[in-house]
Amino acid sequence: SDVMITAAHVIDNAGLIAKYNPPYRTHIITKILSIKHIERNEECQNILFGKAIRAFSRFYKKLESEYQIKIIKFVKENLNNPRKGTAKKAKKFLKRFDTKNE
């Protein structure tokens, strides 16, 4: 959506859909990861990145490793996000899920 609030709600709820509907996970992951390529102002983009990290946290453990790798890469790209809330979500996500850094 061109409307940031709508996009944020869609991303947030997509995480719940993916959690409870495995057949949709691959499509949802692909769509959420594609937000990196959508032109928005930086602040809106950073908010959506935070929403994406939150959405991924809802179903990450249920994924095959190839998708986990893509998601970890996305999250690591946001560790130094200028939006403090997004950077905090990235750190929390990696602490919880990135077993390679233990």
PDB file of C-alpha atoms in Angstrom:
ATOM      1  CA  SER A   1       0.000   0.000   0.000  1.00  0.00           C
ATOM      2  CA  ASP A   2       1.093   3.561  -0.594  1.00  0.00           C
ATOM      3  CA  VAL A   3      -0.380   4.455   2.786  1.00  0.00           C
ATOM      4  CA  MET A   4       2.245   3.720   5.432  1.00  0.00           C
ATOM      5  CA  ILE A   5      -0.241   2.916   8.206  1.00  0.00           C
ATOM      6  CA  THR A   6      -2.033   0.397   5.994  1.00  0.00           C
ATOM      7  CA  ALA A   7       1.261  -1.180   4.954  1.00  0.00           C
ATOM      8  CA  ALA A   8       2.330  -1.435   8.604  1.00  0.00           C
ATOM      9  CA  HIS A   9      -0.896  -3.215   9.575  1.00  0.00           C
ATOM     10  CA  VAL A  10      -0.637  -5.572   6.592  1.00  0.00           C
ATOM     11  CA  ILE A  11       2.939  -6.534   7.511  1.00  0.00           C
ATOM     12  CA  ASP A  12       2.018  -6.996  11.159  1.00  0.00           C
ATOM     13  CA  ASN A  13      -0.948  -9.217  10.356  1.00  0.00           C
ATOM     14  CA  ALA A  14       0.953 -11.137   7.682  1.00  0.00           C
ATOM     15  CA  GLY A  15       3.148 -12.459  10.491  1.00  0.00           C
ATOM     16  CA  LEU A  16       0.085 -13.915  12.196  1.00  0.00           C
ATOM     17  CA  ILE A  17      -1.208 -15.401   8.954  1.00  0.00           C
ATOM     18  CA  ALA A  18       2.164 -17.044   8.304  1.00  0.00           C
ATOM     19  CA  LYS A  19       2.316 -18.390  11.844  1.00  0.00           C
ATOM     20  CA  TYR A  20      -0.984 -20.242  11.545  1.00  0.00           C
ATOM     21  CA  ASN A  21      -1.101 -20.962   7.787  1.00  0.00           C
ATOM     22  CA  PRO A  22       2.108 -22.693   6.644  1.00  0.00           C
ATOM     23  CA  PRO A  23       1.152 -22.802   2.937  1.00  0.00           C
ATOM     24  CA  TYR A  24       1.365 -18.986   2.820  1.00  0.00           C
ATOM     25  CA  ARG A  25       4.750 -18.580   4.532  1.00  0.00           C
ATOM     26  CA  THR A  26       6.956 -18.526   1.450  1.00  0.00           C
ATOM     27  CA  HIS A  27       4.785 -15.947  -0.275  1.00  0.00           C
ATOM     28  CA  ILE A  28       4.564 -13.797   2.856  1.00  0.00           C
ATOM     29  CA  ILE A  29       8.315 -13.897   3.450  1.00  0.00           C
ATOM     30  CA  THR A  30       8.982 -12.871  -0.156  1.00  0.00           C
ATOM     31  CA  LYS A  31       6.509  -9.993   0.012  1.00  0.00           C
ATOM     32  CA  ILE A  32       7.767  -8.714   3.356  1.00  0.00           C
ATOM     33  CA  LEU A  33      11.403  -8.853   2.251  1.00  0.00           C
ATOM     34  CA  SER A  34      10.480  -6.902  -0.880  1.00  0.00           C
ATOM     35  CA  ILE A  35       9.690  -3.798   1.199  1.00  0.00           C
ATOM     36  CA  LYS A  36      13.403  -2.974   0.964  1.00  0.00           C
ATOM     37  CA  HIS A  37      12.854  -2.095  -2.693  1.00  0.00           C
ATOM     38  CA  ILE A  38       9.790   0.123  -2.338  1.00  0.00           C
ATOM     39  CA  GLU A  39      10.407   3.868  -2.512  1.00  0.00           C
ATOM     40  CA  ARG A  40       9.303   5.592   0.708  1.00  0.00           C
ATOM     41  CA  ASN A  41      10.723   8.298   2.868  1.00  0.00           C
ATOM     42  CA  GLU A  42      13.397   7.006   5.229  1.00  0.00           C
ATOM     43  CA  GLU A  43      11.345   7.270   8.418  1.00  0.00           C
ATOM     44  CA  CYS A  44       8.404   5.332   6.972  1.00  0.00           C
ATOM     45  CA  GLN A  45      10.757   2.724   5.555  1.00  0.00           C
ATOM     46  CA  ASN A  46      12.413   2.255   8.942  1.00  0.00           C
ATOM     47  CA  ILE A  47       9.054   1.855  10.672  1.00  0.00           C
ATOM     48  CA  LEU A  48       8.091  -0.840   8.172  1.00  0.00           C
ATOM     49  CA  PHE A  49      11.408  -2.614   8.732  1.00  0.00           C
ATOM     50  CA  GLY A  50      10.561  -2.792  12.428  1.00  0.00           C
ATOM     51  CA  LYS A  51       7.126  -4.180  11.624  1.00  0.00           C
ATOM     52  CA  ALA A  52       8.749  -6.785   9.362  1.00  0.00           C
ATOM     53  CA  ILE A  53      11.098  -7.922  12.129  1.00  0.00           C
ATOM     54  CA  ARG A  54       8.158  -8.248  14.494  1.00  0.00           C
ATOM     55  CA  ALA A  55       6.187 -10.219  11.894  1.00  0.00           C
ATOM     56  CA  PHE A  56       9.108 -12.584  11.278  1.00  0.00           C
ATOM     57  CA  SER A  57       9.493 -13.224  15.000  1.00  0.00           C
ATOM     58  CA  ARG A  58       5.997 -14.698  15.071  1.00  0.00           C
ATOM     59  CA  PHE A  59       6.865 -17.665  12.862  1.00  0.00           C
ATOM     60  CA  TYR A  60      10.656 -17.773  12.484  1.00  0.00           C
ATOM     61  CA  LYS A  61      11.205 -21.033  14.389  1.00  0.00           C
ATOM     62  CA  LYS A  62       8.818 -22.867  12.084  1.00  0.00           C
ATOM     63  CA  LEU A  63      10.815 -22.100   8.931  1.00  0.00           C
ATOM     64  CA  GLU A  64      13.244 -24.087   6.831  1.00  0.00           C
ATOM     65  CA  SER A  65      16.840 -22.922   7.106  1.00  0.00           C
ATOM     66  CA  GLU A  66      16.973 -21.215   3.679  1.00  0.00           C
ATOM     67  CA  TYR A  67      14.280 -18.751   4.786  1.00  0.00           C
ATOM     68  CA  GLN A  68      15.830 -18.331   8.201  1.00  0.00           C
ATOM     69  CA  ILE A  69      19.086 -17.271   6.540  1.00  0.00           C
ATOM     70  CA  LYS A  70      17.303 -14.618   4.448  1.00  0.00           C
ATOM     71  CA  ILE A  71      15.477 -13.285   7.471  1.00  0.00           C
ATOM     72  CA  ILE A  72      18.606 -13.181   9.651  1.00  0.00           C
ATOM     73  CA  LYS A  73      20.349 -11.218   6.885  1.00  0.00           C
ATOM     74  CA  PHE A  74      17.463  -8.730   6.751  1.00  0.00           C
ATOM     75  CA  VAL A  75      17.449  -8.335  10.516  1.00  0.00           C
ATOM     76  CA  LYS A  76      21.227  -7.851  10.686  1.00  0.00           C
ATOM     77  CA  GLU A  77      20.909  -5.079   8.089  1.00  0.00           C
ATOM     78  CA  ASN A  78      18.739  -3.256  10.619  1.00  0.00           C
ATOM     79  CA  LEU A  79      20.998  -3.520  13.667  1.00  0.00           C
ATOM     80  CA  ASN A  80      22.134   0.060  13.181  1.00  0.00           C
ATOM     81  CA  ASN A  81      18.841   1.376  11.886  1.00  0.00           C
ATOM     82  CA  PRO A  82      18.497   5.113  12.641  1.00  0.00           C
ATOM     83  CA  ARG A  83      15.085   4.433  14.157  1.00  0.00           C
ATOM     84  CA  LYS A  84      15.907   3.263  17.664  1.00  0.00           C
ATOM     85  CA  GLY A  85      12.811   1.070  17.950  1.00  0.00           C
ATOM     86  CA  THR A  86      13.700  -0.842  14.805  1.00  0.00           C
ATOM     87  CA  ALA A  87      17.331  -1.312  15.866  1.00  0.00           C
ATOM     88  CA  LYS A  88      16.109  -2.535  19.267  1.00  0.00           C
ATOM     89  CA  LYS A  89      13.759  -5.053  17.608  1.00  0.00           C
ATOM     90  CA  ALA A  90      16.637  -6.294  15.440  1.00  0.00           C
ATOM     91  CA  LYS A  91      18.898  -6.818  18.468  1.00  0.00           C
ATOM     92  CA  LYS A  92      16.154  -8.577  20.396  1.00  0.00           C
ATOM     93  CA  PHE A  93      15.338 -10.804  17.403  1.00  0.00           C
ATOM     94  CA  LEU A  94      18.978 -11.842  16.946  1.00  0.00           C
ATOM     95  CA  LYS A  95      19.424 -12.497  20.641  1.00  0.00           C
ATOM     96  CA  ARG A  96      16.396 -14.765  20.539  1.00  0.00           C
ATOM     97  CA  PHE A  97      16.919 -16.550  17.225  1.00  0.00           C
ATOM     98  CA  ASP A  98      20.480 -16.245  15.863  1.00  0.00           C
ATOM     99  CA  THR A  99      22.088 -19.357  17.365  1.00  0.00           C
ATOM    100  CA  LYS A 100      25.294 -18.859  15.338  1.00  0.00           C
ATOM    101  CA  ASN A 101      26.223 -15.906  17.548  1.00  0.00           C
ATOM    102  CA  GLU A 102      25.952 -17.784  20.835  1.00  0.00           C
TER     103      GLU A 102
END
